[in-house]
């Protein structure tokens, strides 16, 4: 089947803090967007999230760590905004490193498992 996509795998890490997902792929993407855009609302819009959902995710992150990952300043588009704190940058960098390590650790096992996967069905059959 030359057109069939080769097998692949993914790993989704989530950091739990009590009943809350303190950090995971979605919050990492949000933190990255806030760092680039310097705005919680702009980051949420870029990700297709409502402001209330975006704000809730930021509040969950901030409450889950000893120091905030995001700091905000009031003032609207002229003076307001958001910044990722040094703790936030450290958490994001550490999480990305954990993701890379997990993928590398699983790669050999996946190669062995992939040999036993059935061939995918061709489209339309």
CSV table of C-alpha atoms in Angstrom, one decimal:
chain,number,residue,atom,x,y,z
A,1,UNK,CA,0.0,0.0,0.0
A,2,UNK,CA,2.2,2.9,-1.2
A,3,UNK,CA,-0.4,5.6,-0.2
A,4,UNK,CA,-1.0,4.3,3.3
A,5,UNK,CA,0.6,6.5,6.0
A,6,UNK,CA,3.2,4.8,8.1
A,7,UNK,CA,2.4,4.0,11.7
A,8,UNK,CA,3.2,6.7,14.2
A,9,UNK,CA,2.7,7.4,17.9
A,10,UNK,CA,2.2,10.3,20.3
A,11,UNK,CA,2.5,10.9,24.0
A,12,UNK,CA,0.4,13.3,26.0
A,13,UNK,CA,2.0,14.3,29.3
A,14,UNK,CA,-0.2,15.9,31.9
A,15,UNK,CA,0.9,17.3,35.3
A,16,UNK,CA,-1.8,16.8,37.9
A,17,UNK,CA,-2.2,19.0,41.0
A,18,UNK,CA,-4.9,17.5,43.1
A,19,UNK,CA,-8.0,17.2,40.8
A,20,UNK,CA,-6.7,19.9,38.4
A,21,UNK,CA,-4.5,19.4,35.3
A,22,UNK,CA,-1.8,21.9,36.4
A,23,UNK,CA,0.0,21.7,33.1
A,24,UNK,CA,-0.1,19.8,29.8
A,25,UNK,CA,0.1,20.3,26.1
A,26,UNK,CA,-2.7,22.7,25.8
A,27,UNK,CA,-1.5,24.9,28.7
A,28,UNK,CA,2.0,24.7,27.3
A,29,UNK,CA,0.7,26.0,24.0
A,30,UNK,CA,-1.3,28.8,25.8
A,31,UNK,CA,1.7,29.8,27.8
A,32,UNK,CA,3.8,30.0,24.6
A,33,UNK,CA,1.2,32.1,22.9
A,34,UNK,CA,1.0,34.5,25.9
A,35,UNK,CA,4.7,34.8,25.8
A,36,UNK,CA,4.7,35.7,22.1
A,37,UNK,CA,1.6,37.9,22.1
A,38,UNK,CA,1.9,39.5,25.5
A,39,UNK,CA,-1.9,39.2,25.9
A,40,UNK,CA,-4.2,36.6,27.4
A,41,UNK,CA,-7.1,37.5,25.2
A,42,UNK,CA,-5.0,37.5,22.0
A,43,UNK,CA,-3.5,34.1,23.0
A,44,UNK,CA,-7.0,32.7,23.5
A,45,UNK,CA,-8.2,34.1,20.2
A,46,UNK,CA,-5.3,32.6,18.4
A,47,UNK,CA,-6.1,29.2,19.9
A,48,UNK,CA,-9.9,29.5,19.3
A,49,UNK,CA,-10.8,29.8,23.0
A,50,UNK,CA,-13.2,32.2,24.7
A,51,UNK,CA,-11.7,34.7,27.0
A,52,UNK,CA,-13.4,33.1,30.0
A,53,UNK,CA,-11.9,29.7,29.2
A,54,UNK,CA,-8.5,31.2,28.5
A,55,UNK,CA,-8.6,33.1,31.8
A,56,UNK,CA,-9.7,30.0,33.7
A,57,UNK,CA,-6.7,28.0,32.3
A,58,UNK,CA,-4.3,30.8,33.3
A,59,UNK,CA,-5.9,30.9,36.8
A,60,UNK,CA,-5.5,27.1,37.1
A,61,UNK,CA,-1.8,27.3,36.1
A,62,UNK,CA,-1.1,30.2,38.4
A,63,UNK,CA,-2.9,28.5,41.4
A,64,UNK,CA,-1.1,25.2,40.8
A,65,UNK,CA,2.5,26.5,41.1
A,66,UNK,CA,4.2,28.3,44.0
A,67,UNK,CA,4.6,31.4,42.0
A,68,UNK,CA,2.5,32.6,39.1
A,69,UNK,CA,3.4,31.5,35.5
A,70,UNK,CA,1.6,34.5,34.0
A,71,UNK,CA,1.4,38.1,35.4
A,72,UNK,CA,-1.0,40.6,34.1
A,73,UNK,CA,-1.3,44.4,34.1
A,74,UNK,CA,-4.5,46.3,33.8
A,75,UNK,CA,-5.0,49.1,31.3
A,76,UNK,CA,-6.5,47.8,28.1
A,77,UNK,CA,-4.7,47.7,24.7
A,78,UNK,CA,-2.5,50.7,25.5
A,79,UNK,CA,-1.1,49.8,28.9
A,80,UNK,CA,-2.3,46.4,29.8
A,81,UNK,CA,-1.0,43.0,28.9
A,82,UNK,CA,0.4,39.8,30.2
A,83,UNK,CA,3.9,38.4,30.6
A,84,UNK,CA,5.2,34.9,31.2
A,85,UNK,CA,7.2,35.0,34.4
A,86,UNK,CA,10.7,33.4,34.9
A,87,UNK,CA,8.9,30.5,36.6
A,88,UNK,CA,6.5,30.2,33.7
A,89,UNK,CA,9.5,30.0,31.2
A,90,UNK,CA,11.2,27.4,33.4
A,91,UNK,CA,8.0,25.3,33.6
A,92,UNK,CA,7.5,25.5,29.9
A,93,UNK,CA,11.1,24.6,29.1
A,94,UNK,CA,11.1,21.7,31.6
A,95,UNK,CA,7.8,20.4,30.2
A,96,UNK,CA,9.1,20.5,26.6
A,97,UNK,CA,12.2,18.6,27.7
A,98,UNK,CA,10.0,16.0,29.4
A,99,UNK,CA,8.0,15.6,26.3
A,100,UNK,CA,11.1,15.1,24.2
A,101,UNK,CA,12.5,12.6,26.7
A,102,UNK,CA,9.3,10.6,26.8
A,103,UNK,CA,9.2,10.4,23.0
A,104,UNK,CA,12.8,9.2,22.9
A,105,UNK,CA,12.2,6.6,25.6
A,106,UNK,CA,9.2,5.2,23.8
A,107,UNK,CA,10.6,5.2,20.3
A,108,UNK,CA,12.4,1.8,20.5
A,109,UNK,CA,9.3,0.1,21.9
A,110,UNK,CA,7.1,1.7,19.3
A,111,UNK,CA,9.4,0.3,16.5
A,112,UNK,CA,9.0,-3.2,17.9
A,113,UNK,CA,5.2,-2.8,18.3
A,114,UNK,CA,4.8,-1.3,14.8
A,115,UNK,CA,6.1,-4.4,13.2
A,116,UNK,CA,2.9,-6.2,14.5
A,117,UNK,CA,0.4,-3.6,13.4
A,118,UNK,CA,-2.1,-4.6,10.7
A,119,UNK,CA,-1.9,-2.8,7.4
A,120,UNK,CA,-4.3,0.1,7.3
A,121,UNK,CA,-7.4,-0.3,5.1
A,122,UNK,CA,-7.2,1.7,1.9
A,123,UNK,CA,-9.5,4.7,1.7
A,124,UNK,CA,-13.0,4.0,0.3
A,125,UNK,CA,-13.1,0.3,1.0
